[in-house]
Short mmCIF file of C-alpha atoms in Angstrom, two decimals:
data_model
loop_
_atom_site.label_atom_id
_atom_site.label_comp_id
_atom_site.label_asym_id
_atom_site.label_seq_id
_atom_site.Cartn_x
_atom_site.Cartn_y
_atom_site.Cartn_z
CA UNK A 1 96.60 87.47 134.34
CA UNK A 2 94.06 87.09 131.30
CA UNK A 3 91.46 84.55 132.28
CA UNK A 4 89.92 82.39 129.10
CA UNK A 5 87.56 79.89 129.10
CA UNK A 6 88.30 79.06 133.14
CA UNK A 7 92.13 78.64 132.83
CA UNK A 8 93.78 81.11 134.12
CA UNK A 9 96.92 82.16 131.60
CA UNK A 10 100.17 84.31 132.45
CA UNK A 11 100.84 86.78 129.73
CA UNK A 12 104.15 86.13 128.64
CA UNK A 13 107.37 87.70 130.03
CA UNK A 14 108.44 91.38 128.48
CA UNK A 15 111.41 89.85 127.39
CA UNK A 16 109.26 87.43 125.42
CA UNK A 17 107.28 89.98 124.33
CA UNK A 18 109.98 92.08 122.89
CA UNK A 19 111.54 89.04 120.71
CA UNK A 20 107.95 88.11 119.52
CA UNK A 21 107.86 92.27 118.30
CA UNK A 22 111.33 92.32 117.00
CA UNK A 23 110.30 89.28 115.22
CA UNK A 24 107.02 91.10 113.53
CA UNK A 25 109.14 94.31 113.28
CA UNK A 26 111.09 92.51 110.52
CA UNK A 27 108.30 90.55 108.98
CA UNK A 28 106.42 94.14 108.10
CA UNK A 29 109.79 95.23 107.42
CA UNK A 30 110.11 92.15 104.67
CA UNK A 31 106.77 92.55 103.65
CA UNK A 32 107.02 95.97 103.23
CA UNK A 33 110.08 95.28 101.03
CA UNK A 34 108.47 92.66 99.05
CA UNK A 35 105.01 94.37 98.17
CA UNK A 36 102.53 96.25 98.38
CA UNK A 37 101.32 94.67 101.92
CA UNK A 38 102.81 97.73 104.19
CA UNK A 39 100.09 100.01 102.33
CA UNK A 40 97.12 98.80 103.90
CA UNK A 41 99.07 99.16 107.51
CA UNK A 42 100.04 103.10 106.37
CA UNK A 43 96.68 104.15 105.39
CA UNK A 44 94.96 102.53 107.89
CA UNK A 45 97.65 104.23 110.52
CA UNK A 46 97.58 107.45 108.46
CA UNK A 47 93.70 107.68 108.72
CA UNK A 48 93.72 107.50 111.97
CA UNK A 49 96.52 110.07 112.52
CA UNK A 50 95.26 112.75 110.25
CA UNK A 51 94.42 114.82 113.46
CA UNK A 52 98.16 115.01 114.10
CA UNK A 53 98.77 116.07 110.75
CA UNK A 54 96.35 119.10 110.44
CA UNK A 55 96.96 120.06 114.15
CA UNK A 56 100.65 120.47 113.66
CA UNK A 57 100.09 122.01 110.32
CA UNK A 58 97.94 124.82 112.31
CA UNK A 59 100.45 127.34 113.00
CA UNK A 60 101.85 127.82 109.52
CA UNK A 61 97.87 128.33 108.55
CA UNK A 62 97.51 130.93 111.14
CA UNK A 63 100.38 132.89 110.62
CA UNK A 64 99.29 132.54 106.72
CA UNK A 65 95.87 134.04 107.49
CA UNK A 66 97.18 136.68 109.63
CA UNK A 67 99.41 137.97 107.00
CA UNK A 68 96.67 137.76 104.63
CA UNK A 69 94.09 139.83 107.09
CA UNK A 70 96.50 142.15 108.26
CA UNK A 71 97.35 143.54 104.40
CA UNK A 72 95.87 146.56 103.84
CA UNK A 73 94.55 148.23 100.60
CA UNK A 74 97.88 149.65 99.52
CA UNK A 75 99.68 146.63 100.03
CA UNK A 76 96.55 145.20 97.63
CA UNK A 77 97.04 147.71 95.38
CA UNK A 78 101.21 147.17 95.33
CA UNK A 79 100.57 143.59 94.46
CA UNK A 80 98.43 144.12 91.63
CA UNK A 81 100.83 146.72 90.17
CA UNK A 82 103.77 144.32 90.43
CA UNK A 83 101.18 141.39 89.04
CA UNK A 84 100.29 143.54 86.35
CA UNK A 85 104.06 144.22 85.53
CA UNK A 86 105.12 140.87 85.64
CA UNK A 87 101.90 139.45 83.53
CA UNK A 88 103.17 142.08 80.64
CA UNK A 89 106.68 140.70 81.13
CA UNK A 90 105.23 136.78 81.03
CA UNK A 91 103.04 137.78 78.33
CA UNK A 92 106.20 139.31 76.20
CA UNK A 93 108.48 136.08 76.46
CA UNK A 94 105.45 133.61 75.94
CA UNK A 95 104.88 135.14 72.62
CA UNK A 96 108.64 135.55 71.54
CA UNK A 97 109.15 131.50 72.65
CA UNK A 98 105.63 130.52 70.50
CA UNK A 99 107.08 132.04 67.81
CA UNK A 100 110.70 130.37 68.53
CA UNK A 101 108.20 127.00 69.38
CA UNK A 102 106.45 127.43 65.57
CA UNK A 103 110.21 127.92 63.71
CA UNK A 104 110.95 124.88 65.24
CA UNK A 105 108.56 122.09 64.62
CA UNK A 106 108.80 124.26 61.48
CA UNK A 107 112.49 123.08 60.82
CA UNK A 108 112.32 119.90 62.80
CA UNK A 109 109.13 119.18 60.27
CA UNK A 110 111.65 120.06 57.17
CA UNK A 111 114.49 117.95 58.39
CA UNK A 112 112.32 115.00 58.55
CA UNK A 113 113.33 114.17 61.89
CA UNK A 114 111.32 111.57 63.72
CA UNK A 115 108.93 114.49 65.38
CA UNK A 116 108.94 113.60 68.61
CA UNK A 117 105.51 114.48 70.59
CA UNK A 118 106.38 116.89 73.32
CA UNK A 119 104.77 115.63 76.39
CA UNK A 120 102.05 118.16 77.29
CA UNK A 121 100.74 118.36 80.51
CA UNK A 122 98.22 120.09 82.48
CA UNK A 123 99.54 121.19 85.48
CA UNK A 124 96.93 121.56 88.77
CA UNK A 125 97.73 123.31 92.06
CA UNK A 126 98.23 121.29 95.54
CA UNK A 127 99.14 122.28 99.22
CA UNK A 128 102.37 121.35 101.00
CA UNK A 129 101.86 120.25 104.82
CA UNK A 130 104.42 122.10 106.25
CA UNK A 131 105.01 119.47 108.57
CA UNK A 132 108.08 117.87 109.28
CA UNK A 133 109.07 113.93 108.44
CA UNK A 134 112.17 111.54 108.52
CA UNK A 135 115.09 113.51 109.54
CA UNK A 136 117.35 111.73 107.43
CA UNK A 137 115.72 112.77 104.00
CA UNK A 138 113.71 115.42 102.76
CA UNK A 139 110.01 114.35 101.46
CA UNK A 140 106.71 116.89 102.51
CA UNK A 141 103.39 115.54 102.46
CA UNK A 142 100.77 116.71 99.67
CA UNK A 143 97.21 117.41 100.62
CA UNK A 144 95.90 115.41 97.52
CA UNK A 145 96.05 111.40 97.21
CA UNK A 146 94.58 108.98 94.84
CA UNK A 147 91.42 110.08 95.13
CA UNK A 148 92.41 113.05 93.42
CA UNK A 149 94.08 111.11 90.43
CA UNK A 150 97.76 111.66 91.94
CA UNK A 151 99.53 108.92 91.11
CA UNK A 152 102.87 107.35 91.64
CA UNK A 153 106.24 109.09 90.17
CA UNK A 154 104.64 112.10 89.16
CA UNK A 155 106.41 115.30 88.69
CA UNK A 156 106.00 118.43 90.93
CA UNK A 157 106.96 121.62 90.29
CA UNK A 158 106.12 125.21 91.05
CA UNK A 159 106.64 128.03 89.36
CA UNK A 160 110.76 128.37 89.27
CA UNK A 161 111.55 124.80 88.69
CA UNK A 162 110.89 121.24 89.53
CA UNK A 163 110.30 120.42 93.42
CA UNK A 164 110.03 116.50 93.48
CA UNK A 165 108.38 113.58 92.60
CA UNK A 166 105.61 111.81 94.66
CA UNK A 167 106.70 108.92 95.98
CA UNK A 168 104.06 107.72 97.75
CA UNK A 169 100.59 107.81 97.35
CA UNK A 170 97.57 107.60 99.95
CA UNK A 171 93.56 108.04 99.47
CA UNK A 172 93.99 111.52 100.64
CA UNK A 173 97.25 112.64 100.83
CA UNK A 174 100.67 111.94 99.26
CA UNK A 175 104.32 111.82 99.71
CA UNK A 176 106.75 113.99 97.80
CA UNK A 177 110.35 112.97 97.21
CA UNK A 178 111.99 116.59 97.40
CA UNK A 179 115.10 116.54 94.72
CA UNK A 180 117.23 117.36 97.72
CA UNK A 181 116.46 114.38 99.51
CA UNK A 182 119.83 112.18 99.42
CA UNK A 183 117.81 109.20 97.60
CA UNK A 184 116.87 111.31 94.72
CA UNK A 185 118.66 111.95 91.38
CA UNK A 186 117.30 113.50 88.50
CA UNK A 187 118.24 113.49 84.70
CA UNK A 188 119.20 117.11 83.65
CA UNK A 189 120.94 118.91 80.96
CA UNK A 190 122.91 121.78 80.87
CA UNK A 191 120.54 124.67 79.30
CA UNK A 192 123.29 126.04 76.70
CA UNK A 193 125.23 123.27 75.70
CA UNK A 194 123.12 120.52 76.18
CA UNK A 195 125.52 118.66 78.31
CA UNK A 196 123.39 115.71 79.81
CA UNK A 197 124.31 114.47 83.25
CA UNK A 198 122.17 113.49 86.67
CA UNK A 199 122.22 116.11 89.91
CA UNK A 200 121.99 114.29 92.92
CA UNK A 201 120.03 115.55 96.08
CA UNK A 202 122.49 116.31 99.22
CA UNK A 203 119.82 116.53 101.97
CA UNK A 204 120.62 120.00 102.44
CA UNK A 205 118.12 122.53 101.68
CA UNK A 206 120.03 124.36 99.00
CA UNK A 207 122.30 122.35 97.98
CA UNK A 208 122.27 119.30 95.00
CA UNK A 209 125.29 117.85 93.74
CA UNK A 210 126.75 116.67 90.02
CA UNK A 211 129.09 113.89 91.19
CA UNK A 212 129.94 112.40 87.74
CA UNK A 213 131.04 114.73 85.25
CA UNK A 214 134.87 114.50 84.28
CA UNK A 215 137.25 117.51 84.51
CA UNK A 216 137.44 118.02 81.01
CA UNK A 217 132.91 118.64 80.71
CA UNK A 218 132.22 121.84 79.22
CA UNK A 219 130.27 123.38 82.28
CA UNK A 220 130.49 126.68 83.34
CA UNK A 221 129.18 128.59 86.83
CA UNK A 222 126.02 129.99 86.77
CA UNK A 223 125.00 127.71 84.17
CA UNK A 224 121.37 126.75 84.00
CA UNK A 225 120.12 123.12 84.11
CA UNK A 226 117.20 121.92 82.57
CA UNK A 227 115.19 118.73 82.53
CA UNK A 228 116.47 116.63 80.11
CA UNK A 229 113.46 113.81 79.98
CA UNK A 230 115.90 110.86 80.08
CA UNK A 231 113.95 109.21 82.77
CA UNK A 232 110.56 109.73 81.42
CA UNK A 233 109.40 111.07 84.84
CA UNK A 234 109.92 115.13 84.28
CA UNK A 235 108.92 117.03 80.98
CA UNK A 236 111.61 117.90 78.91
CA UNK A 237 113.41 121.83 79.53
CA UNK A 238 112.35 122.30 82.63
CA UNK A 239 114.37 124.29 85.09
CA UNK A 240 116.12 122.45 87.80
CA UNK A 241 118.94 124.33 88.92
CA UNK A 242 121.60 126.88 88.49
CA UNK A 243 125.35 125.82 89.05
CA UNK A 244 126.70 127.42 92.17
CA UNK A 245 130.09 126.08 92.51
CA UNK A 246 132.70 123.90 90.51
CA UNK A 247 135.94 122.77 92.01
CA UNK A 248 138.22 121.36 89.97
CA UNK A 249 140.56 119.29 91.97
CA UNK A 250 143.57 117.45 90.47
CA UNK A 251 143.36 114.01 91.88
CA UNK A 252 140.12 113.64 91.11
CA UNK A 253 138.87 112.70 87.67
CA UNK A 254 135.53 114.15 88.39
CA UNK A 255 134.45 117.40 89.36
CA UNK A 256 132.83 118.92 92.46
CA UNK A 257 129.73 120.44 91.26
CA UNK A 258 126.82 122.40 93.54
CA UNK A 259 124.32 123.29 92.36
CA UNK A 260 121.29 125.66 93.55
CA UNK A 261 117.54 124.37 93.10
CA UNK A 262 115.69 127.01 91.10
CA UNK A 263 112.11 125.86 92.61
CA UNK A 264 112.09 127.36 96.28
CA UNK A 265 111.37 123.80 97.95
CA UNK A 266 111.09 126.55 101.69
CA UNK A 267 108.71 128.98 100.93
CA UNK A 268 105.85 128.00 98.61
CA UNK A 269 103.04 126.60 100.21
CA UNK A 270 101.16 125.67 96.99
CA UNK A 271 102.97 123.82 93.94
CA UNK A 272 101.88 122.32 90.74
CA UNK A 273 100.99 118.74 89.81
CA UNK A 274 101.85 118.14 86.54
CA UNK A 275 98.89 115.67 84.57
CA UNK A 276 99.57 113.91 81.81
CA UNK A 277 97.33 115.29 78.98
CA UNK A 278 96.70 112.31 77.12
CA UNK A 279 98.47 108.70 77.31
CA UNK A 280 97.26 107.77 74.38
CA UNK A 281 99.27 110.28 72.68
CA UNK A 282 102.58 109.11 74.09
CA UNK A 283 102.16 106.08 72.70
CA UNK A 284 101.35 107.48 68.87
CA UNK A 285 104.61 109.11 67.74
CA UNK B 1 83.63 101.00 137.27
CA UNK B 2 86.83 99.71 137.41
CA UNK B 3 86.95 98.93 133.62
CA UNK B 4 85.49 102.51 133.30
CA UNK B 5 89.00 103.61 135.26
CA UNK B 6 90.93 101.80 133.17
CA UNK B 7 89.83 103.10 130.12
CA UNK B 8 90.06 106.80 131.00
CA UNK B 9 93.51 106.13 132.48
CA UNK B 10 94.22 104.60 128.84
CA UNK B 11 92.53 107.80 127.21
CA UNK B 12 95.07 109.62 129.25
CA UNK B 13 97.97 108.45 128.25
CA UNK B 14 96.91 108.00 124.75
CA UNK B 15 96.30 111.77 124.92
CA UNK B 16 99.65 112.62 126.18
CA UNK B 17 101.10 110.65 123.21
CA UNK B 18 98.83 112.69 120.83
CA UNK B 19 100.35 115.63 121.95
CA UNK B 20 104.13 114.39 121.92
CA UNK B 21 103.00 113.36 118.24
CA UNK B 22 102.08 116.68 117.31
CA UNK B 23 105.09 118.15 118.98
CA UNK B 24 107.10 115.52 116.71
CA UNK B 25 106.14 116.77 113.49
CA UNK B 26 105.36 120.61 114.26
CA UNK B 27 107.11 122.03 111.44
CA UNK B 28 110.73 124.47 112.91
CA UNK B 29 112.56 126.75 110.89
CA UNK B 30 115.23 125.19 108.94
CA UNK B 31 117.88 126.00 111.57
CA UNK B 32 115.85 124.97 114.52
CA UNK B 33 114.86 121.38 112.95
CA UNK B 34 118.77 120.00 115.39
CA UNK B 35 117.47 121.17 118.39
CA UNK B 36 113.53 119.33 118.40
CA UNK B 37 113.80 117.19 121.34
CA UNK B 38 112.66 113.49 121.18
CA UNK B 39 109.17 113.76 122.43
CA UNK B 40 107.64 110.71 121.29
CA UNK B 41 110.95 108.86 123.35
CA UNK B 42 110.14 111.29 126.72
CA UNK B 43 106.86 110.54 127.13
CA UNK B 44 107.24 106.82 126.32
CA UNK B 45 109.80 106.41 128.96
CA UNK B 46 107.71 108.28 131.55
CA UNK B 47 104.96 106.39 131.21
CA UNK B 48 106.78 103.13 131.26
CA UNK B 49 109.02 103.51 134.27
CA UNK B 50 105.84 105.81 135.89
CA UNK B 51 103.16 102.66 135.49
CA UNK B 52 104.99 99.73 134.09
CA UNK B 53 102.06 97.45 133.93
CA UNK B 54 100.32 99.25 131.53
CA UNK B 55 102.75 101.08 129.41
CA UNK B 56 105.12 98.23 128.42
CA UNK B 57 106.67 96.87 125.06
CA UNK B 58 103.66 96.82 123.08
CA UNK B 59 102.44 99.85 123.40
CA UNK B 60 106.14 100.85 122.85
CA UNK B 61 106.23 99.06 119.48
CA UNK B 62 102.42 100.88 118.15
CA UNK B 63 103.87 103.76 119.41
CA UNK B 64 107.10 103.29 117.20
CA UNK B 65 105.00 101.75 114.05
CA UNK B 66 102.68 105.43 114.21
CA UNK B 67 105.61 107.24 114.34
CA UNK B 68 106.95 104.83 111.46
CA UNK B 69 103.82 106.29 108.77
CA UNK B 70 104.29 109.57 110.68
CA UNK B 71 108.05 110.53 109.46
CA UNK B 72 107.41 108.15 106.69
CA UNK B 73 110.35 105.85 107.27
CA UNK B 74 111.65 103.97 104.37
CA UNK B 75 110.75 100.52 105.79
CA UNK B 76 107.60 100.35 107.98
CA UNK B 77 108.36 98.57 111.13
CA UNK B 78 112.05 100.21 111.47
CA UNK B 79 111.17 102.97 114.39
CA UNK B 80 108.68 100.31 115.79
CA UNK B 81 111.81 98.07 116.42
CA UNK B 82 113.57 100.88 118.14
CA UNK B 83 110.99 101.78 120.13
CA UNK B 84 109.89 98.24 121.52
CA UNK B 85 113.54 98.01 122.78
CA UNK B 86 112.94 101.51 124.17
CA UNK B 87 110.04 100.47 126.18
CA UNK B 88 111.48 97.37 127.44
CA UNK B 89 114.27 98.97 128.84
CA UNK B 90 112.57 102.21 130.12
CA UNK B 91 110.15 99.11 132.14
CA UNK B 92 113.02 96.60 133.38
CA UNK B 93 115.24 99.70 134.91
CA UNK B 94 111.70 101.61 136.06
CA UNK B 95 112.31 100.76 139.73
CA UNK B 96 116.11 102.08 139.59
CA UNK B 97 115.26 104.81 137.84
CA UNK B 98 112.63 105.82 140.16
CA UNK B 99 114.86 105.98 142.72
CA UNK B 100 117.69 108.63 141.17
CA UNK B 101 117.77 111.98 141.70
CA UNK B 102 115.94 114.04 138.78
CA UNK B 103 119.26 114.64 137.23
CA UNK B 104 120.35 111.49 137.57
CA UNK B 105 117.87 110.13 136.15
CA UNK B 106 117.93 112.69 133.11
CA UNK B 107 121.95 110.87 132.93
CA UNK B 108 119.79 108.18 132.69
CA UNK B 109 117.64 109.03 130.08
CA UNK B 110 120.18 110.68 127.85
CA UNK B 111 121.90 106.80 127.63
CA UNK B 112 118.71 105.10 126.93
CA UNK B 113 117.85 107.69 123.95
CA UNK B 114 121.32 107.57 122.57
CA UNK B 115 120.54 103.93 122.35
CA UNK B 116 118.00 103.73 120.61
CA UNK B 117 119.56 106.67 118.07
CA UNK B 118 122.20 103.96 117.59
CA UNK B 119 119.86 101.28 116.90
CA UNK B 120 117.51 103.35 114.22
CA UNK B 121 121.40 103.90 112.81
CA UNK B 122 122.11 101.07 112.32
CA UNK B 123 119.11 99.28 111.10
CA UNK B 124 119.35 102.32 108.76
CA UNK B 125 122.81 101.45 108.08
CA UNK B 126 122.29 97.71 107.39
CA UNK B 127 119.11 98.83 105.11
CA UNK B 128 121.66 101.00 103.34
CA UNK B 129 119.01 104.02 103.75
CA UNK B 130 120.29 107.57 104.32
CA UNK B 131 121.94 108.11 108.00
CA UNK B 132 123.86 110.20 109.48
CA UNK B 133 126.01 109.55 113.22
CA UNK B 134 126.11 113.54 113.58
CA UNK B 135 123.20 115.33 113.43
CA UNK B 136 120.58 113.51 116.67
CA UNK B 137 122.92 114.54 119.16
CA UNK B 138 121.78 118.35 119.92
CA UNK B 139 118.64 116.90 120.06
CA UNK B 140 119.53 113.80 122.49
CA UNK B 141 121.09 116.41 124.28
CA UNK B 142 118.29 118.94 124.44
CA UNK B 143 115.70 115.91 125.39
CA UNK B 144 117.52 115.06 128.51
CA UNK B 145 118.32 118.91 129.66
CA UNK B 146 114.06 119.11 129.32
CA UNK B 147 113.99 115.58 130.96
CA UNK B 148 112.95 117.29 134.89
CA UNK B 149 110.65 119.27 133.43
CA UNK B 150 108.55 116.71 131.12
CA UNK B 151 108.69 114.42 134.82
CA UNK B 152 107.53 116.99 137.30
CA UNK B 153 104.35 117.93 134.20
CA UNK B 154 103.48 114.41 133.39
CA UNK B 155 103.58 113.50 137.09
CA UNK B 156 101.05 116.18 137.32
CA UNK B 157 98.77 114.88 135.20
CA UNK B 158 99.12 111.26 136.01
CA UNK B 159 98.60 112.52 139.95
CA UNK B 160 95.71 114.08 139.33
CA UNK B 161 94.26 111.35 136.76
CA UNK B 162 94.71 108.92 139.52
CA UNK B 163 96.22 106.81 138.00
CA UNK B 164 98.78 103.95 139.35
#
């Protein structure tokens, strides 16, 4: 009993209680719908749960740091061999594709094609929380939020191909749409045709999925999709996937396409954030 | 002093939600993720049926809107629902279920989870969100074979909190 003012009030029944909640469930769930008004409730809530979040993200940290102290200077010297190798490698195609990059404008200049601006960006590094969310759907929280200029819709991507998007964004952290989660699709082409179609996420962790591309498409296993920039989210030509499986079945007019991720959404701890150099430039063809 | 006791039995029981929190999102191997038990549900429906008077729907439905921003559900409010019903149940059967035998009661528990699986279903259903009826069952499961031991441990520390 809650005393106020001298009168003495019973607090209401727990049935009565549970149709008043159920009622405010679905107005935050409405509001939440309609605007922006569920923010303020998640960052409030998310401030005060950050403990929870770097807690549970503890053991992954520690078994990080362990590996890290318990290499030796062999193991040092290993990596730096194979780093070496692979920078002489990188180094090799970078300057064979700026020369293929220079021919082009070169003959995209002499057609007189509208030259198109290629969207640069400048990619920054930013930590997964390796903690698990929503079963249902695959999104991993980012340890960067709008305080660090991350902003909504923009591409992630590590160094094999493109992770996500962010989907949501807090003052410190951020939530990143994996392209497996089942909500996602993304506009791709395939790398040596130029076949454009969407790959769907499944929710499976290496699996996405081309639903709609008719039996007659010219795709091929093991062929590589690329960004095609359709949806103005991703850069153009970046890797997606690589086509796993096609199966061509008779009564259906499309066919069943899986497809591989290239970026490896389970290992990387770290992955890119790609910054829009300049908007002004988009805007100036 | 009695508001004093009051507030540290509240600290307690906030703290053993803390921990089923970090339990919730502690990230598993990909093959492991079926088989997390409901922690978050457990400990709600120990507390409710083990002091219904101050564990009861409210607390049921912050605990379900935390756990809302923690797995980052599509609609806020969704798992706060579910979890209001949770709590209201858990508290109108708390004298019944007091009474079973431990696995019994687990029988018990398994239903009332299952439940509210059903429920977060089918609101994710009617919001035409991702869901799927097969995958929370190993984990329903796995919550109520762990049911006896969560009890006799949170009895523990509720006995030797003092509180009633």
């Amino acid at each position: 009993m809650i005393s106020i003012l001298g009168r003495t009030l019973r607090p209401p029944s727990s049935l009565a209680r549970l149709i008043i909640l159920v009622l405010l469930s679905v107005l935050i769930m409405y509001l939440d719908h309609k605007g922006d008004y569920g923010n303020y409730i998640r960052n409030t809530i998310n401030t005060l749960i950050k403990p929870v979040h770097s807690i549970a993200s503890l053991p992954s940290a520690v078994t990080g740091w362990f590996k890290e102290a318990t290499k030796n200077e062999t193991d040092y010297q290993a990596i730096i061999k194979d780093l070496e190798n692979k920078n002489n490698k990188l180094s090799y195609k970078l300057n064979r594709r700026q020369t293929l990059e220079d021919e082009n404008k070169r003959l995209r200049s002499q057609l007189g094609a509208v030259q198109r601006i290629r969207k640069d960006y400048t990619p920054r590094l930013a930590e997964l929380l390796k903690v698990s969310i929503d079963p249902y759907t695959r999104k991993l929280y980012l340890n960067q939020g709008s305080n660090h200029g991350v902003f909504i819709r923009q591409p992630v991507v590590d160094a094999y191909g493109v992770v996500g998007q962010v989907s949501k964004v807090y003052n410190s952290k951020a939530v990143v749409t994996l392209i497996i989660d089942p909500s996602h699709a993304i506009p791709v082409m395939v790398r040596r045709n130029g076949l454009r179609t969407i790959v769907y996420g499944t929710g499976s962790l290496n699996t996405l999925s081309i639903p709609y591309l008719g039996t007659g498409s010219r795709i091929k296993e093991k062929d590589i999709l690329v960004t095609s920039g359709m949806g103005g989210i991703f850069p153009t030509g970046y890797p997606v996937g690589r086509v796993k499986k096609i199966i061509k079945d008779p009564n259906e007019p499309f066919l069943n396409i899986t497809v591989a991720p290239m970026a490896r959404i389970n290992y990387g701890k770290e992955v890119l954030l790609l910054y829009p150099k300049t908007r002004s430039k988009k805007s100036t063809p | 002093m009695r508001i004093n006791d009051t507030l540290r039995d509240y600290l307690t029981i906030a703290a053993c939600f803390f921990i089923a929190f970090i339990l919730a999102v502690l990230p598993f191997p990909e093959w492991a993720e079926r088989f997390r038990p409901n922690w978050v549900g457990l400990v709600l429906i120990y507390w409710c049926i083990a002091t219904p008077t101050k564990v009861t729907v409210g607390i049921g439905w912050i605990v379900g809107l935390i756990l809302d921003v923690l797995f980052d559900s599509p609609l806020l409010g969704q798992l706060a629902l579910a979890y209001a019903l949770l709590a209201f149940l858990s508290v109108k059967m708390h004298l019944r279920i007091r009474m079973y035998p431990r696995w019994q009661q687990a029988v018990v528990i398994l239903i009332l989870l299952v439940v509210i699986q059903f429920l977060i279903i089918w609101i994710r259903i009617m919001l035409s969100q991702p869901a799927k009826f097969t995958n929370f069952w190993i984990s329903v499961l796995i919550s109520m074979l762990i049911w006896p031991w969560t009890f006799a441990l949170l009895r523990n520390v509720r006995r030797r909190m003092g509180i009633r």
